[in-house]
Short mmCIF file of C-alpha atoms in Angstrom, two decimals:
data_model
loop_
_atom_site.label_atom_id
_atom_site.label_comp_id
_atom_site.label_asym_id
_atom_site.label_seq_id
_atom_site.Cartn_x
_atom_site.Cartn_y
_atom_site.Cartn_z
CA UNK A 1 26.16 23.12 -9.72
CA UNK A 2 26.57 22.97 -13.47
CA UNK A 3 29.89 24.15 -14.82
CA UNK A 4 31.42 24.96 -18.13
CA UNK A 5 35.04 24.82 -16.87
CA UNK A 6 37.37 22.33 -15.18
CA UNK A 7 36.05 18.78 -14.99
CA UNK A 8 32.30 18.68 -15.68
CA UNK A 9 29.49 16.27 -16.37
CA UNK A 10 26.22 16.46 -18.27
CA UNK A 11 23.25 14.15 -18.81
CA UNK A 12 22.05 14.20 -22.40
CA UNK A 13 19.91 12.13 -24.86
CA UNK A 14 21.42 10.82 -28.03
CA UNK A 15 19.23 9.14 -30.65
CA UNK A 16 16.68 8.48 -28.01
CA UNK A 17 19.13 6.88 -25.54
CA UNK A 18 20.28 8.40 -22.27
CA UNK A 19 23.92 9.30 -22.24
CA UNK A 20 26.45 10.88 -19.90
CA UNK A 21 29.17 13.30 -21.07
CA UNK A 22 32.36 13.52 -18.92
CA UNK A 23 34.73 16.24 -19.98
CA UNK A 24 37.51 18.66 -18.95
CA UNK A 25 39.73 21.17 -20.72
CA UNK A 26 41.31 18.58 -23.07
CA UNK A 27 38.98 15.63 -23.36
CA UNK A 28 35.30 14.77 -23.89
CA UNK A 29 34.01 11.20 -23.37
CA UNK A 30 30.41 10.23 -24.01
CA UNK A 31 29.05 7.00 -22.57
CA UNK A 32 25.55 5.46 -23.17
CA UNK A 33 24.29 3.58 -20.08
CA UNK A 34 21.10 2.72 -21.94
CA UNK A 35 23.06 0.61 -24.43
CA UNK A 36 25.68 -1.51 -22.74
CA UNK A 37 27.45 1.40 -21.18
CA UNK A 38 29.14 1.97 -24.56
CA UNK A 39 31.68 4.74 -25.02
CA UNK A 40 30.56 6.42 -28.28
CA UNK A 41 32.95 9.42 -28.16
CA UNK A 42 36.56 9.86 -27.06
CA UNK A 43 37.41 13.28 -28.33
CA UNK A 44 40.73 15.03 -27.82
CA UNK A 45 39.65 18.70 -27.97
CA UNK A 46 42.99 20.41 -28.84
CA UNK A 47 43.33 18.36 -32.10
CA UNK A 48 39.59 17.67 -32.67
CA UNK A 49 40.49 14.01 -32.86
CA UNK A 50 37.78 11.32 -31.99
CA UNK A 51 39.56 7.93 -31.60
CA UNK A 52 36.53 5.69 -31.68
CA UNK A 53 35.13 4.22 -34.89
CA UNK A 54 31.50 5.17 -35.69
CA UNK A 55 29.68 2.53 -37.69
CA UNK A 56 27.78 3.71 -40.75
CA UNK A 57 24.56 2.33 -39.32
CA UNK A 58 24.84 4.68 -36.27
CA UNK A 59 23.55 4.34 -32.78
CA UNK A 60 20.38 2.16 -32.45
CA UNK A 61 18.24 1.37 -29.42
CA UNK A 62 18.04 -2.39 -29.15
CA UNK A 63 14.68 -2.07 -27.41
CA UNK A 64 13.10 -0.24 -30.35
CA UNK A 65 14.73 -1.79 -33.38
CA UNK A 66 12.65 -4.12 -35.43
CA UNK A 67 14.91 -7.07 -36.33
CA UNK A 68 14.92 -9.36 -39.32
CA UNK A 69 15.48 -13.02 -38.85
CA UNK A 70 16.70 -13.32 -35.30
CA UNK A 71 19.99 -15.05 -34.44
CA UNK A 72 22.62 -14.85 -31.82
CA UNK A 73 25.11 -12.85 -33.91
CA UNK A 74 22.63 -10.27 -35.13
CA UNK A 75 21.65 -9.42 -31.53
CA UNK A 76 25.02 -7.70 -31.23
CA UNK A 77 25.92 -6.76 -34.84
CA UNK A 78 22.60 -5.18 -35.82
CA UNK A 79 22.91 -2.68 -33.00
CA UNK A 80 26.66 -2.12 -33.14
CA UNK A 81 27.43 1.62 -33.54
CA UNK A 82 31.19 1.13 -33.20
CA UNK A 83 32.75 2.77 -30.18
CA UNK A 84 33.94 0.85 -27.15
CA UNK A 85 32.00 -2.04 -25.48
CA UNK A 86 32.44 -3.94 -22.19
CA UNK A 87 32.42 -7.63 -23.16
CA UNK A 88 31.29 -10.04 -20.46
CA UNK A 89 30.89 -12.98 -19.85
CA UNK A 90 31.11 -14.26 -23.43
CA UNK A 91 33.73 -13.10 -25.94
CA UNK A 92 33.16 -13.53 -29.64
CA UNK A 93 30.90 -16.12 -31.20
CA UNK A 94 27.66 -17.46 -29.68
CA UNK A 95 28.30 -20.15 -27.08
CA UNK A 96 26.47 -22.49 -24.73
CA UNK A 97 27.67 -22.63 -21.13
CA UNK A 98 26.11 -24.94 -18.54
CA UNK A 99 22.70 -24.73 -20.19
CA UNK A 100 22.84 -20.98 -20.83
CA UNK A 101 22.88 -19.88 -24.49
CA UNK A 102 25.08 -16.73 -24.80
CA UNK A 103 24.92 -14.46 -27.88
CA UNK A 104 27.78 -12.85 -29.74
CA UNK A 105 29.71 -10.80 -27.24
CA UNK A 106 26.87 -11.31 -24.71
CA UNK A 107 25.53 -10.40 -22.21
CA UNK A 108 26.34 -6.92 -20.89
CA UNK A 109 26.98 -5.15 -24.19
CA UNK A 110 23.30 -5.53 -25.06
CA UNK A 111 21.70 -4.56 -21.73
CA UNK A 112 20.77 -1.18 -20.24
CA UNK A 113 22.95 -0.26 -17.24
CA UNK A 114 22.06 1.84 -14.21
CA UNK A 115 24.14 5.04 -13.87
CA UNK A 116 25.12 6.93 -10.71
CA UNK A 117 27.26 10.04 -10.36
CA UNK A 118 30.02 9.40 -7.83
CA UNK A 119 32.16 12.46 -8.30
CA UNK A 120 31.25 15.89 -9.58
CA UNK A 121 33.73 18.69 -8.87
CA UNK A 122 36.07 21.00 -10.75
CA UNK A 123 38.88 18.48 -9.99
CA UNK A 124 37.16 15.36 -11.30
CA UNK A 125 33.99 13.73 -12.51
CA UNK A 126 33.01 10.11 -12.33
CA UNK A 127 30.03 7.92 -13.06
CA UNK A 128 29.46 4.34 -11.91
CA UNK A 129 27.52 2.02 -14.15
CA UNK A 130 26.14 -1.25 -13.04
CA UNK A 131 24.17 -4.15 -14.59
CA UNK A 132 23.23 -7.71 -13.64
CA UNK A 133 23.53 -10.42 -16.30
CA UNK A 134 20.36 -12.34 -17.04
CA UNK A 135 21.63 -15.77 -17.85
CA UNK A 136 24.65 -16.04 -15.54
CA UNK A 137 24.76 -14.94 -11.95
CA UNK A 138 26.93 -11.77 -12.29
CA UNK A 139 26.88 -8.17 -11.09
CA UNK A 140 29.11 -6.04 -13.38
CA UNK A 141 30.16 -2.50 -12.41
CA UNK A 142 32.15 0.08 -14.35
CA UNK A 143 33.37 3.44 -12.94
CA UNK A 144 34.57 5.96 -15.57
CA UNK A 145 36.57 8.98 -14.33
CA UNK A 146 38.01 12.14 -15.90
CA UNK A 147 40.26 14.43 -13.93
CA UNK A 148 40.92 18.09 -14.66
CA UNK A 149 44.08 18.89 -16.60
CA UNK A 150 44.58 15.42 -18.08
CA UNK A 151 43.69 13.91 -21.42
CA UNK A 152 43.00 10.47 -19.77
CA UNK A 153 39.97 8.33 -19.13
CA UNK A 154 40.33 6.00 -16.04
CA UNK A 155 38.13 3.00 -15.72
CA UNK A 156 37.73 0.58 -12.82
CA UNK A 157 35.56 -2.54 -13.54
CA UNK A 158 34.29 -5.03 -11.05
CA UNK A 159 32.68 -8.39 -11.76
CA UNK A 160 31.00 -10.28 -8.92
CA UNK A 161 29.74 -13.79 -8.88
CA UNK A 162 26.52 -13.57 -6.91
CA UNK A 163 25.96 -17.21 -6.60
CA UNK A 164 27.14 -20.00 -4.36
CA UNK A 165 28.69 -22.00 -7.23
CA UNK A 166 31.87 -21.55 -9.16
CA UNK A 167 31.35 -19.97 -12.65
CA UNK A 168 33.54 -18.89 -15.57
CA UNK A 169 33.71 -15.79 -17.72
CA UNK A 170 35.48 -14.05 -20.56
CA UNK A 171 36.15 -10.32 -19.95
CA UNK A 172 37.33 -7.83 -22.50
CA UNK A 173 37.35 -4.28 -23.73
CA UNK A 174 36.16 -4.10 -27.25
CA UNK A 175 38.05 -0.87 -28.23
CA UNK A 176 37.98 -0.10 -31.92
CA UNK A 177 39.54 2.77 -33.85
CA UNK A 178 38.38 4.48 -37.05
CA UNK A 179 38.62 7.53 -39.27
CA UNK A 180 39.65 10.33 -39.14
CA UNK A 181 42.13 9.12 -36.54
CA UNK A 182 42.87 5.74 -38.05
CA UNK A 183 44.65 5.79 -41.47
CA UNK A 184 47.05 3.63 -43.45
CA UNK A 185 50.55 3.78 -41.99
CA UNK A 186 49.47 4.50 -38.42
CA UNK A 187 51.86 2.80 -35.95
CA UNK A 188 51.30 0.45 -33.07
CA UNK A 189 53.81 0.03 -30.28
CA UNK A 190 53.79 -2.79 -27.76
CA UNK A 191 56.20 -3.93 -24.93
CA UNK A 192 59.00 -6.21 -25.85
CA UNK A 193 58.53 -9.97 -25.86
CA UNK A 194 55.00 -10.16 -27.34
CA UNK A 195 54.02 -13.05 -29.45
CA UNK A 196 51.29 -13.40 -32.14
CA UNK A 197 48.84 -16.30 -32.16
CA UNK A 198 46.83 -16.46 -35.40
CA UNK A 199 43.14 -17.46 -35.25
CA UNK A 200 42.81 -21.10 -36.26
CA UNK A 201 40.87 -20.28 -39.53
CA UNK A 202 40.41 -17.29 -41.74
CA UNK A 203 37.50 -15.05 -40.81
CA UNK A 204 36.88 -14.07 -44.35
CA UNK A 205 36.76 -16.28 -47.52
CA UNK A 206 38.92 -13.75 -49.32
CA UNK A 207 41.99 -14.77 -47.21
CA UNK A 208 43.88 -13.54 -44.17
CA UNK A 209 46.86 -11.37 -43.35
CA UNK A 210 48.86 -13.69 -41.09
CA UNK A 211 49.86 -17.20 -41.95
CA UNK A 212 48.18 -19.90 -39.80
CA UNK A 213 50.38 -21.65 -37.22
CA UNK A 214 52.76 -19.83 -34.98
CA UNK A 215 53.10 -18.45 -32.45
CA UNK A 216 55.16 -15.77 -34.22
CA UNK A 217 57.17 -12.89 -32.80
CA UNK A 218 55.68 -9.41 -32.92
CA UNK A 219 55.68 -7.36 -35.13
CA UNK A 220 57.06 -8.88 -38.35
CA UNK A 221 55.26 -12.23 -38.97
CA UNK A 222 54.90 -14.70 -41.87
CA UNK A 223 52.23 -13.56 -44.28
CA UNK A 224 49.56 -15.67 -45.87
CA UNK A 225 50.79 -16.57 -49.34
CA UNK A 226 54.47 -16.09 -48.60
CA UNK A 227 56.78 -13.25 -47.46
CA UNK A 228 56.24 -11.27 -44.27
CA UNK A 229 53.93 -8.56 -42.94
CA UNK A 230 54.60 -5.95 -40.27
CA UNK A 231 51.56 -5.87 -37.90
CA UNK A 232 52.81 -2.68 -36.28
CA UNK A 233 51.86 -0.71 -39.42
CA UNK A 234 48.12 -0.24 -40.09
CA UNK A 235 47.14 -1.49 -43.56
CA UNK A 236 45.50 0.14 -46.55
CA UNK A 237 41.80 -0.03 -47.35
CA UNK A 238 40.92 -3.43 -48.90
CA UNK A 239 43.63 -5.34 -46.95
CA UNK A 240 42.33 -8.81 -45.89
CA UNK A 241 40.24 -9.08 -42.76
CA UNK A 242 41.88 -10.92 -39.93
CA UNK A 243 41.97 -11.48 -36.18
CA UNK A 244 45.13 -12.53 -34.17
CA UNK A 245 45.81 -12.78 -30.40
CA UNK A 246 48.76 -11.05 -28.89
CA UNK A 247 50.23 -12.46 -25.63
CA UNK A 248 53.38 -12.47 -23.49
CA UNK A 249 52.71 -9.08 -21.90
CA UNK A 250 55.03 -8.34 -18.86
CA UNK A 251 53.24 -4.99 -18.78
CA UNK A 252 49.84 -4.29 -20.15
CA UNK A 253 50.04 -1.39 -22.55
CA UNK A 254 50.00 -0.32 -26.20
CA UNK A 255 50.28 2.88 -28.13
CA UNK A 256 48.66 3.68 -31.43
CA UNK A 257 49.54 6.87 -33.22
CA UNK A 258 48.89 8.70 -36.48
CA UNK A 259 50.31 12.12 -35.54
CA UNK A 260 48.23 12.33 -32.35
CA UNK A 261 48.19 8.99 -30.49
CA UNK A 262 46.65 7.00 -27.61
CA UNK A 263 48.23 4.93 -24.89
CA UNK A 264 46.07 2.23 -23.26
CA UNK A 265 47.22 0.65 -20.02
CA UNK A 266 45.63 -2.35 -18.29
CA UNK A 267 46.29 -5.15 -15.81
CA UNK A 268 47.86 -7.86 -17.90
CA UNK A 269 47.66 -10.34 -15.07
CA UNK A 270 43.89 -10.32 -15.32
CA UNK A 271 43.63 -9.61 -19.12
CA UNK A 272 46.78 -11.30 -20.53
CA UNK A 273 45.64 -11.20 -24.21
CA UNK A 274 45.27 -8.35 -26.72
CA UNK A 275 42.83 -9.20 -29.50
CA UNK A 276 43.89 -7.52 -32.77
CA UNK A 277 40.93 -7.31 -35.30
CA UNK A 278 41.25 -5.55 -38.60
CA UNK A 279 38.38 -4.91 -40.96
CA UNK A 280 39.61 -2.57 -43.73
CA UNK A 281 36.78 -3.03 -46.17
CA UNK A 282 37.48 -6.50 -47.43
CA UNK A 283 34.21 -7.86 -46.07
CA UNK A 284 31.69 -6.91 -48.84
CA UNK A 285 28.84 -8.94 -47.47
CA UNK A 286 27.02 -8.83 -44.14
CA UNK A 287 27.60 -7.03 -41.82
CA UNK A 288 30.07 -4.47 -43.24
CA UNK A 289 29.28 -4.27 -46.98
CA UNK A 290 32.75 -2.88 -47.68
CA UNK A 291 32.05 0.24 -45.59
CA UNK A 292 34.22 -0.45 -42.53
CA UNK A 293 37.79 0.82 -42.05
CA UNK A 294 38.46 -0.12 -38.44
CA UNK A 295 41.01 -1.69 -36.17
CA UNK A 296 40.29 -3.30 -32.81
CA UNK A 297 42.99 -3.51 -30.07
CA UNK A 298 41.13 -5.25 -27.30
CA UNK A 299 42.54 -6.30 -23.92
CA UNK A 300 40.96 -9.68 -23.00
CA UNK A 301 41.11 -12.30 -20.29
CA UNK A 302 40.80 -15.26 -22.74
CA UNK A 303 40.95 -16.53 -26.28
CA UNK A 304 39.85 -17.22 -28.97
CA UNK A 305 36.91 -15.38 -30.30
CA UNK A 306 34.93 -18.65 -30.33
CA UNK A 307 32.92 -18.02 -27.05
CA UNK A 308 33.02 -18.94 -23.40
CA UNK A 309 32.84 -22.77 -23.83
CA UNK A 310 35.92 -22.79 -26.05
CA UNK A 311 37.79 -20.53 -23.41
CA UNK A 312 36.80 -23.00 -20.73
CA UNK A 313 37.99 -25.94 -22.73
CA UNK A 314 41.44 -24.33 -23.46
CA UNK A 315 41.89 -23.10 -19.85
CA UNK A 316 41.97 -19.38 -20.63
CA UNK A 317 38.53 -18.52 -19.08
CA UNK A 318 38.37 -16.63 -15.78
CA UNK A 319 37.12 -18.60 -12.82
CA UNK A 320 35.14 -16.86 -10.11
CA UNK A 321 34.58 -18.69 -6.89
CA UNK A 322 31.20 -18.33 -4.96
CA UNK A 323 30.65 -14.57 -4.22
CA UNK A 324 34.16 -13.68 -5.54
CA UNK A 325 34.84 -10.35 -7.20
CA UNK A 326 37.51 -9.51 -9.71
CA UNK A 327 38.58 -5.92 -10.38
CA UNK A 328 39.97 -4.62 -13.69
CA UNK A 329 41.70 -1.23 -14.06
CA UNK A 330 42.34 0.50 -17.37
CA UNK A 331 43.68 3.93 -18.37
CA UNK A 332 43.43 5.49 -21.82
CA UNK A 333 45.48 8.71 -22.34
CA UNK A 334 45.99 10.87 -25.36
CA UNK A 335 49.61 11.39 -26.64
CA UNK A 336 49.97 14.69 -28.30
#
């Protein structure tokens, strides 16, 4: 029975794509099974705060969009609406793995997922999404749950190797924040003992925030060009674009706050890295054209953002034995 109170769930269509809305008294979460199972809304109702970044290009259906020159980066970026993606089995740049060419953040972020309602009561609502990769032999499932009276989204992910051979994967949660929640001076808290590993090279010709080398101790690290920078404070528009990898988590959690805040908890044994990506408008060419003010804090199994082959080479890729499943649990709760 349809309800407008307690925990409730609705099926809607957004920009031509099927979507599911899970909500309660305090929270509204919108997920798009037709495009990667993306979370395109994470709205805290009492403060009218949506935590996810919304790209200026908006939500686009990959099936209906006429592309320009095709390449393995555009496949993700040209349809990237912001929000929150499941990244599996390739993280970051295009890569070739055992004869399979994998695109940027491919494969599941660009595929349509099946959706099944698994809980629908005043106490809780939940939807299970599932998809099979096309180039590697995986079944990926994702159950999203909202309980009455909480401002939290709970996610259980499961990745299963459906073949009789051992295979590798990168697994991550591509969570990015934007305005109006994200603003200069917002604060990031992490557990003690975290270290910062800079990406090997700058991701933008205009420079970088963190000096190459390391690892450095969070949060105050050597800055490119001299001095120090405090990574726990979100930078101003125009600050250099950069990506670093945070590791050494004894507990998997972070908090980001700008008045209202969000706490994200995850299994650091399975996802021992937190990718920190900042794009505050310094990229004035493709694909951002100076229009992005966004920060990614992304729990990941592996590093760097160079694709699966690089993660296999450096020993950070996940290994799944024949018919093995791995389970990932994550909770995102509003702090207000």
